[in-house]
């Protein structure tokens, strides 16, 4: 039983959703408005009197066709033919007439919108509006700068981590040692080899134990020929070599003269 009721409801819904049924019901209601007036009006002694009044609304119509007169039932004319004709006109003729009117109306609305937009573009901002606009702009700039700072910090941390990984590899230890202890462009490869030779020979000549400075390994004449920039580069490089343990028995003794580090030979 429930399935039958559901099927009936679906059938009625499909018919009620049809534009033809809707147009016919609307046309019938408009054309026979007097039926509703009588139906909902009071003042009738009995229901039979009200039904008689409704029957009078749908009285017969006489149609003259040439010399002939044809009597047609009002229920057919007012209840079916005329509402059907009005519904069909509404469905087929009305859209045809409404289309150019709608296009014209839409075009005028677009023109009015364009004029309104032009006026809005030419309107000057008030002081309060300008302040609010600048306030929002400042907030956006501050937010953007904070995001940039956070990203820069993350990039710096990643670069430091990558540099640390690269420095730990055996292939880069010698290169990183020279780059970290020698000023860029201060010493060439030939000069590094030559100065390393002077340092080794000077360490061999030293007695054990003894304290010394780097310039003492070169001798006064040779040290005076070296520029200040190269001296500083050699100082940094030799200090790094000693800390790394490249020279056995050589340690920094903590004594220094200005920026020059003192060293101690234990054996």
mmCIF file of C-alpha atoms in Angstrom:
data_model
loop_
_atom_site.group_PDB
_atom_site.id
_atom_site.type_symbol
_atom_site.label_atom_id
_atom_site.label_comp_id
_atom_site.label_asym_id
_atom_site.label_seq_id
_atom_site.Cartn_x
_atom_site.Cartn_y
_atom_site.Cartn_z
ATOM 1 C CA UNK A 1 0.000 0.000 0.000
ATOM 2 C CA UNK A 2 2.843 2.335 0.828
ATOM 3 C CA UNK A 3 4.451 1.666 -2.571
ATOM 4 C CA UNK A 4 1.159 2.494 -4.332
ATOM 5 C CA UNK A 5 0.842 5.797 -2.467
ATOM 6 C CA UNK A 6 4.452 6.637 -3.283
ATOM 7 C CA UNK A 7 3.879 5.909 -6.977
ATOM 8 C CA UNK A 8 0.751 8.074 -7.030
ATOM 9 C CA UNK A 9 2.593 10.948 -5.341
ATOM 10 C CA UNK A 10 5.463 10.704 -7.840
ATOM 11 C CA UNK A 11 3.002 10.654 -10.756
ATOM 12 C CA UNK A 12 1.114 13.674 -9.459
ATOM 13 C CA UNK A 13 4.370 15.513 -8.790
ATOM 14 C CA UNK A 14 5.573 14.936 -12.356
ATOM 15 C CA UNK A 15 2.264 16.228 -13.733
ATOM 16 C CA UNK A 16 2.185 19.208 -11.390
ATOM 17 C CA UNK A 17 5.761 20.097 -12.337
ATOM 18 C CA UNK A 18 4.818 20.247 -16.016
ATOM 19 C CA UNK A 19 4.759 23.854 -17.321
ATOM 20 C CA UNK A 20 1.617 23.071 -19.351
ATOM 21 C CA UNK A 21 -0.357 22.020 -16.249
ATOM 22 C CA UNK A 22 0.856 25.041 -14.338
ATOM 23 C CA UNK A 23 -0.045 27.437 -17.142
ATOM 24 C CA UNK A 24 -3.487 25.832 -17.558
ATOM 25 C CA UNK A 25 -4.268 26.036 -13.806
ATOM 26 C CA UNK A 26 -3.191 29.675 -13.683
ATOM 27 C CA UNK A 27 -5.214 30.572 -16.782
ATOM 28 C CA UNK A 28 -8.286 28.703 -15.490
ATOM 29 C CA UNK A 29 -8.069 30.517 -12.127
ATOM 30 C CA UNK A 30 -7.772 33.932 -13.757
ATOM 31 C CA UNK A 31 -10.568 33.346 -16.291
ATOM 32 C CA UNK A 32 -12.979 31.804 -13.794
ATOM 33 C CA UNK A 33 -12.212 34.075 -10.834
ATOM 34 C CA UNK A 34 -15.961 34.441 -10.231
ATOM 35 C CA UNK A 35 -16.092 30.751 -9.319
ATOM 36 C CA UNK A 36 -13.831 31.403 -6.317
ATOM 37 C CA UNK A 37 -15.800 34.499 -5.340
ATOM 38 C CA UNK A 38 -19.022 32.504 -5.197
ATOM 39 C CA UNK A 39 -17.341 29.490 -3.591
ATOM 40 C CA UNK A 40 -15.905 31.445 -0.652
ATOM 41 C CA UNK A 41 -18.701 34.013 -0.356
ATOM 42 C CA UNK A 42 -21.306 33.778 2.371
ATOM 43 C CA UNK A 43 -24.980 34.668 2.396
ATOM 44 C CA UNK A 44 -26.316 31.475 0.822
ATOM 45 C CA UNK A 45 -29.015 29.735 2.877
ATOM 46 C CA UNK A 46 -28.049 26.233 1.750
ATOM 47 C CA UNK A 47 -25.195 24.637 -0.206
ATOM 48 C CA UNK A 48 -27.657 23.902 -2.995
ATOM 49 C CA UNK A 49 -28.182 27.610 -3.527
ATOM 50 C CA UNK A 50 -24.405 28.078 -3.856
ATOM 51 C CA UNK A 51 -24.181 25.246 -6.394
ATOM 52 C CA UNK A 52 -27.009 26.806 -8.438
ATOM 53 C CA UNK A 53 -25.095 30.090 -8.529
ATOM 54 C CA UNK A 54 -21.960 28.227 -9.736
ATOM 55 C CA UNK A 55 -23.998 26.497 -12.456
ATOM 56 C CA UNK A 56 -25.185 29.920 -13.647
ATOM 57 C CA UNK A 57 -21.525 30.955 -14.076
ATOM 58 C CA UNK A 58 -20.991 28.109 -16.535
ATOM 59 C CA UNK A 59 -24.140 28.652 -18.567
ATOM 60 C CA UNK A 60 -24.427 27.726 -22.223
ATOM 61 C CA UNK A 61 -22.951 29.916 -24.990
ATOM 62 C CA UNK A 62 -24.537 30.453 -28.383
ATOM 63 C CA UNK A 63 -22.061 30.682 -31.274
ATOM 64 C CA UNK A 64 -23.192 32.138 -34.627
ATOM 65 C CA UNK A 65 -21.589 30.394 -37.593
ATOM 66 C CA UNK A 66 -22.953 31.980 -40.716
ATOM 67 C CA UNK A 67 -26.714 31.522 -40.716
ATOM 68 C CA UNK A 68 -26.456 28.805 -38.110
ATOM 69 C CA UNK A 69 -26.441 29.123 -34.348
ATOM 70 C CA UNK A 70 -24.622 26.527 -32.250
ATOM 71 C CA UNK A 71 -25.202 26.151 -28.523
ATOM 72 C CA UNK A 72 -22.043 25.153 -26.621
ATOM 73 C CA UNK A 73 -21.840 24.171 -22.977
ATOM 74 C CA UNK A 74 -20.232 26.774 -20.721
ATOM 75 C CA UNK A 75 -18.347 24.073 -18.890
ATOM 76 C CA UNK A 76 -16.526 23.219 -22.137
ATOM 77 C CA UNK A 77 -15.899 26.814 -23.208
ATOM 78 C CA UNK A 78 -15.095 28.431 -19.833
ATOM 79 C CA UNK A 79 -13.722 25.344 -18.144
ATOM 80 C CA UNK A 80 -11.548 23.923 -20.916
ATOM 81 C CA UNK A 81 -11.218 25.777 -24.240
ATOM 82 C CA UNK A 82 -10.547 29.326 -23.133
ATOM 83 C CA UNK A 83 -8.126 28.407 -20.244
ATOM 84 C CA UNK A 84 -6.267 26.059 -22.606
ATOM 85 C CA UNK A 85 -5.914 28.812 -25.240
ATOM 86 C CA UNK A 86 -4.709 31.296 -22.622
ATOM 87 C CA UNK A 87 -2.181 28.746 -21.270
ATOM 88 C CA UNK A 88 -0.786 28.029 -24.742
ATOM 89 C CA UNK A 89 -0.464 31.752 -25.456
ATOM 90 C CA UNK A 90 1.392 32.148 -22.173
ATOM 91 C CA UNK A 91 3.787 29.317 -23.015
ATOM 92 C CA UNK A 92 4.501 30.120 -26.678
ATOM 93 C CA UNK A 93 3.583 33.722 -27.474
ATOM 94 C CA UNK A 94 4.586 35.425 -24.217
ATOM 95 C CA UNK A 95 8.285 34.290 -24.329
ATOM 96 C CA UNK A 96 8.523 35.446 -27.948
ATOM 97 C CA UNK A 97 7.260 38.920 -26.982
ATOM 98 C CA UNK A 98 9.186 39.044 -23.699
ATOM 99 C CA UNK A 99 12.596 38.189 -25.219
ATOM 100 C CA UNK A 100 13.313 41.588 -26.924
ATOM 101 C CA UNK A 101 11.881 43.408 -23.895
ATOM 102 C CA UNK A 102 14.197 41.474 -21.562
ATOM 103 C CA UNK A 103 17.211 42.096 -23.817
ATOM 104 C CA UNK A 104 16.435 45.817 -23.863
ATOM 105 C CA UNK A 105 15.989 45.899 -20.093
ATOM 106 C CA UNK A 106 19.259 44.003 -19.507
ATOM 107 C CA UNK A 107 21.149 46.343 -21.851
ATOM 108 C CA UNK A 108 19.851 49.387 -19.971
ATOM 109 C CA UNK A 109 20.822 47.823 -16.643
ATOM 110 C CA UNK A 110 24.357 47.254 -17.945
ATOM 111 C CA UNK A 111 24.568 50.872 -19.094
ATOM 112 C CA UNK A 112 23.389 52.091 -15.679
ATOM 113 C CA UNK A 113 25.913 49.811 -13.982
ATOM 114 C CA UNK A 114 28.703 51.201 -16.177
ATOM 115 C CA UNK A 115 27.706 54.778 -15.308
ATOM 116 C CA UNK A 116 27.540 53.895 -11.608
ATOM 117 C CA UNK A 117 30.972 52.250 -11.774
ATOM 118 C CA UNK A 118 32.435 55.274 -13.569
ATOM 119 C CA UNK A 119 31.091 57.549 -10.849
ATOM 120 C CA UNK A 120 32.537 55.270 -8.169
ATOM 121 C CA UNK A 121 35.956 55.328 -9.867
ATOM 122 C CA UNK A 122 35.951 59.119 -10.019
ATOM 123 C CA UNK A 123 34.809 59.576 -6.436
ATOM 124 C CA UNK A 124 37.520 60.787 -4.065
ATOM 125 C CA UNK A 125 38.075 58.927 -0.839
ATOM 126 C CA UNK A 126 37.271 60.649 2.411
ATOM 127 C CA UNK A 127 39.869 61.149 5.132
ATOM 128 C CA UNK A 128 38.512 58.262 7.174
ATOM 129 C CA UNK A 129 38.442 55.952 4.163
ATOM 130 C CA UNK A 130 42.023 56.893 3.289
ATOM 131 C CA UNK A 131 43.181 56.191 6.835
ATOM 132 C CA UNK A 132 41.432 52.849 6.852
ATOM 133 C CA UNK A 133 42.997 51.962 3.498
ATOM 134 C CA UNK A 134 46.497 52.883 4.710
ATOM 135 C CA UNK A 135 45.926 50.955 7.938
ATOM 136 C CA UNK A 136 45.016 47.800 6.026
ATOM 137 C CA UNK A 137 47.976 48.290 3.699
ATOM 138 C CA UNK A 138 50.334 48.623 6.668
ATOM 139 C CA UNK A 139 48.931 45.428 8.202
ATOM 140 C CA UNK A 140 49.454 43.540 4.945
ATOM 141 C CA UNK A 141 53.013 44.847 4.607
ATOM 142 C CA UNK A 142 53.824 43.899 8.198
ATOM 143 C CA UNK A 143 52.390 40.412 7.712
ATOM 144 C CA UNK A 144 54.327 40.009 4.474
ATOM 145 C CA UNK A 145 57.579 41.142 6.097
ATOM 146 C CA UNK A 146 57.099 38.696 8.977
ATOM 147 C CA UNK A 147 56.615 35.865 6.517
ATOM 148 C CA UNK A 148 59.736 36.925 4.584
ATOM 149 C CA UNK A 149 61.799 37.025 7.802
ATOM 150 C CA UNK A 150 60.614 33.552 8.800
ATOM 151 C CA UNK A 151 61.477 32.155 5.373
ATOM 152 C CA UNK A 152 64.902 33.848 5.404
ATOM 153 C CA UNK A 153 65.680 32.287 8.789
ATOM 154 C CA UNK A 154 64.651 28.873 7.502
ATOM 155 C CA UNK A 155 66.833 29.304 4.399
ATOM 156 C CA UNK A 156 69.811 30.392 6.517
ATOM 157 C CA UNK A 157 69.398 27.392 8.806
ATOM 158 C CA UNK A 158 69.213 25.039 5.822
ATOM 159 C CA UNK A 159 72.314 26.632 4.250
ATOM 160 C CA UNK A 160 74.277 26.271 7.495
ATOM 161 C CA UNK A 161 73.204 22.656 7.758
ATOM 162 C CA UNK A 162 74.223 21.995 4.147
ATOM 163 C CA UNK A 163 77.586 23.724 4.669
ATOM 164 C CA UNK A 164 78.231 21.622 7.758
ATOM 165 C CA UNK A 165 77.525 18.421 5.840
ATOM 166 C CA UNK A 166 79.829 19.507 3.024
ATOM 167 C CA UNK A 167 82.665 20.427 5.363
ATOM 168 C CA UNK A 168 82.534 17.032 7.054
ATOM 169 C CA UNK A 169 83.255 15.156 3.815
ATOM 170 C CA UNK A 170 86.912 14.013 3.367
ATOM 171 C CA UNK A 171 87.101 15.475 -0.128
ATOM 172 C CA UNK A 172 86.358 18.993 1.109
ATOM 173 C CA UNK A 173 88.459 19.051 4.286
ATOM 174 C CA UNK A 174 91.643 20.261 2.625
ATOM 175 C CA UNK A 175 89.843 22.825 0.456
ATOM 176 C CA UNK A 176 87.721 24.110 3.332
ATOM 177 C CA UNK A 177 90.835 24.360 5.507
ATOM 178 C CA UNK A 178 92.589 26.609 3.029
ATOM 179 C CA UNK A 179 89.467 28.727 2.400
ATOM 180 C CA UNK A 180 88.750 29.184 6.109
ATOM 181 C CA UNK A 181 92.296 30.089 7.107
ATOM 182 C CA UNK A 182 93.597 32.024 4.117
ATOM 183 C CA UNK A 183 92.096 35.316 2.975
ATOM 184 C CA UNK A 184 90.420 35.002 -0.436
ATOM 185 C CA UNK A 185 92.886 36.001 -3.102
ATOM 186 C CA UNK A 186 95.654 36.687 -0.552
ATOM 187 C CA UNK A 187 97.816 33.632 -1.325
ATOM 188 C CA UNK A 188 98.286 31.562 -4.452
ATOM 189 C CA UNK A 189 98.928 27.812 -4.473
ATOM 190 C CA UNK A 190 102.631 28.313 -5.203
ATOM 191 C CA UNK A 191 102.966 30.790 -2.345
ATOM 192 C CA UNK A 192 101.183 28.391 0.032
ATOM 193 C CA UNK A 193 103.627 25.601 -0.845
ATOM 194 C CA UNK A 194 106.613 27.917 -0.465
ATOM 195 C CA UNK A 195 105.495 29.307 2.886
ATOM 196 C CA UNK A 196 104.660 25.813 4.194
ATOM 197 C CA UNK A 197 108.223 24.828 3.405
ATOM 198 C CA UNK A 198 109.592 27.796 5.366
ATOM 199 C CA UNK A 199 107.374 26.889 8.340
ATOM 200 C CA UNK A 200 108.442 23.226 8.404
ATOM 201 C CA UNK A 201 112.122 24.122 8.157
ATOM 202 C CA UNK A 202 111.755 26.731 10.892
ATOM 203 C CA UNK A 203 110.051 24.243 13.223
ATOM 204 C CA UNK A 204 112.851 21.724 12.643
ATOM 205 C CA UNK A 205 115.505 24.329 13.535
ATOM 206 C CA UNK A 206 113.795 25.151 16.832
ATOM 207 C CA UNK A 207 115.076 23.502 19.956
ATOM 208 C CA UNK A 208 112.759 21.528 22.209
ATOM 209 C CA UNK A 209 111.088 22.747 24.317
ATOM 210 C CA UNK A 210 110.775 26.388 23.217
ATOM 211 C CA UNK A 211 108.219 29.147 22.650
ATOM 212 C CA UNK A 212 108.035 31.006 19.351
ATOM 213 C CA UNK A 213 105.982 33.211 17.072
ATOM 214 C CA UNK A 214 105.240 32.521 13.423
ATOM 215 C CA UNK A 215 107.473 35.323 12.142
ATOM 216 C CA UNK A 216 110.485 33.692 13.855
ATOM 217 C CA UNK A 217 110.147 30.664 11.579
ATOM 218 C CA UNK A 218 110.681 32.830 8.476
ATOM 219 C CA UNK A 219 113.482 35.038 9.688
ATOM 220 C CA UNK A 220 113.528 38.781 9.824
ATOM 221 C CA UNK A 221 114.463 39.366 6.186
ATOM 222 C CA UNK A 222 111.918 36.983 4.711
ATOM 223 C CA UNK A 223 109.118 38.119 7.035
ATOM 224 C CA UNK A 224 109.677 41.766 6.134
ATOM 225 C CA UNK A 225 109.171 40.919 2.433
ATOM 226 C CA UNK A 226 105.668 39.582 3.089
ATOM 227 C CA UNK A 227 102.784 42.058 2.904
ATOM 228 C CA UNK A 228 100.568 42.752 5.891
ATOM 229 C CA UNK A 229 97.604 41.061 4.218
ATOM 230 C CA UNK A 230 99.611 37.885 3.566
ATOM 231 C CA UNK A 231 100.973 37.912 7.145
ATOM 232 C CA UNK A 232 97.446 37.954 8.511
ATOM 233 C CA UNK A 233 96.458 35.162 6.152
ATOM 234 C CA UNK A 234 99.455 33.059 7.198
ATOM 235 C CA UNK A 235 98.720 33.669 10.884
ATOM 236 C CA UNK A 236 95.118 32.427 10.489
ATOM 237 C CA UNK A 237 96.167 29.443 8.425
ATOM 238 C CA UNK A 238 98.994 28.355 10.765
ATOM 239 C CA UNK A 239 96.732 28.750 13.835
ATOM 240 C CA UNK A 240 94.110 26.528 12.210
ATOM 241 C CA UNK A 241 96.754 23.927 11.285
ATOM 242 C CA UNK A 242 98.072 23.823 14.841
ATOM 243 C CA UNK A 243 94.557 23.473 16.293
ATOM 244 C CA UNK A 244 93.858 20.684 13.847
ATOM 245 C CA UNK A 245 97.053 18.844 14.849
ATOM 246 C CA UNK A 246 98.949 19.057 11.538
ATOM 247 C CA UNK A 247 102.241 19.701 13.394
ATOM 248 C CA UNK A 248 103.114 17.135 16.061
ATOM 249 C CA UNK A 249 104.304 18.671 19.317
ATOM 250 C CA UNK A 250 103.210 22.236 18.414
ATOM 251 C CA UNK A 251 100.541 23.879 20.540
ATOM 252 C CA UNK A 252 99.253 27.402 21.059
ATOM 253 C CA UNK A 253 100.555 28.640 24.419
ATOM 254 C CA UNK A 254 98.062 31.462 24.892
ATOM 255 C CA UNK A 255 100.696 34.158 24.596
ATOM 256 C CA UNK A 256 100.070 36.758 21.918
ATOM 257 C CA UNK A 257 101.337 40.136 20.809
ATOM 258 C CA UNK A 258 98.383 42.080 19.420
ATOM 259 C CA UNK A 259 96.844 39.752 16.864
ATOM 260 C CA UNK A 260 99.923 37.471 16.692
ATOM 261 C CA UNK A 261 99.515 34.129 18.452
ATOM 262 C CA UNK A 262 102.346 32.519 20.403
ATOM 263 C CA UNK A 263 103.181 28.802 20.122
ATOM 264 C CA UNK A 264 105.138 26.184 22.072
ATOM 265 C CA UNK A 265 107.235 23.292 20.747
ATOM 266 C CA UNK A 266 107.285 20.437 23.217
ATOM 267 C CA UNK A 267 109.421 17.953 21.238
#
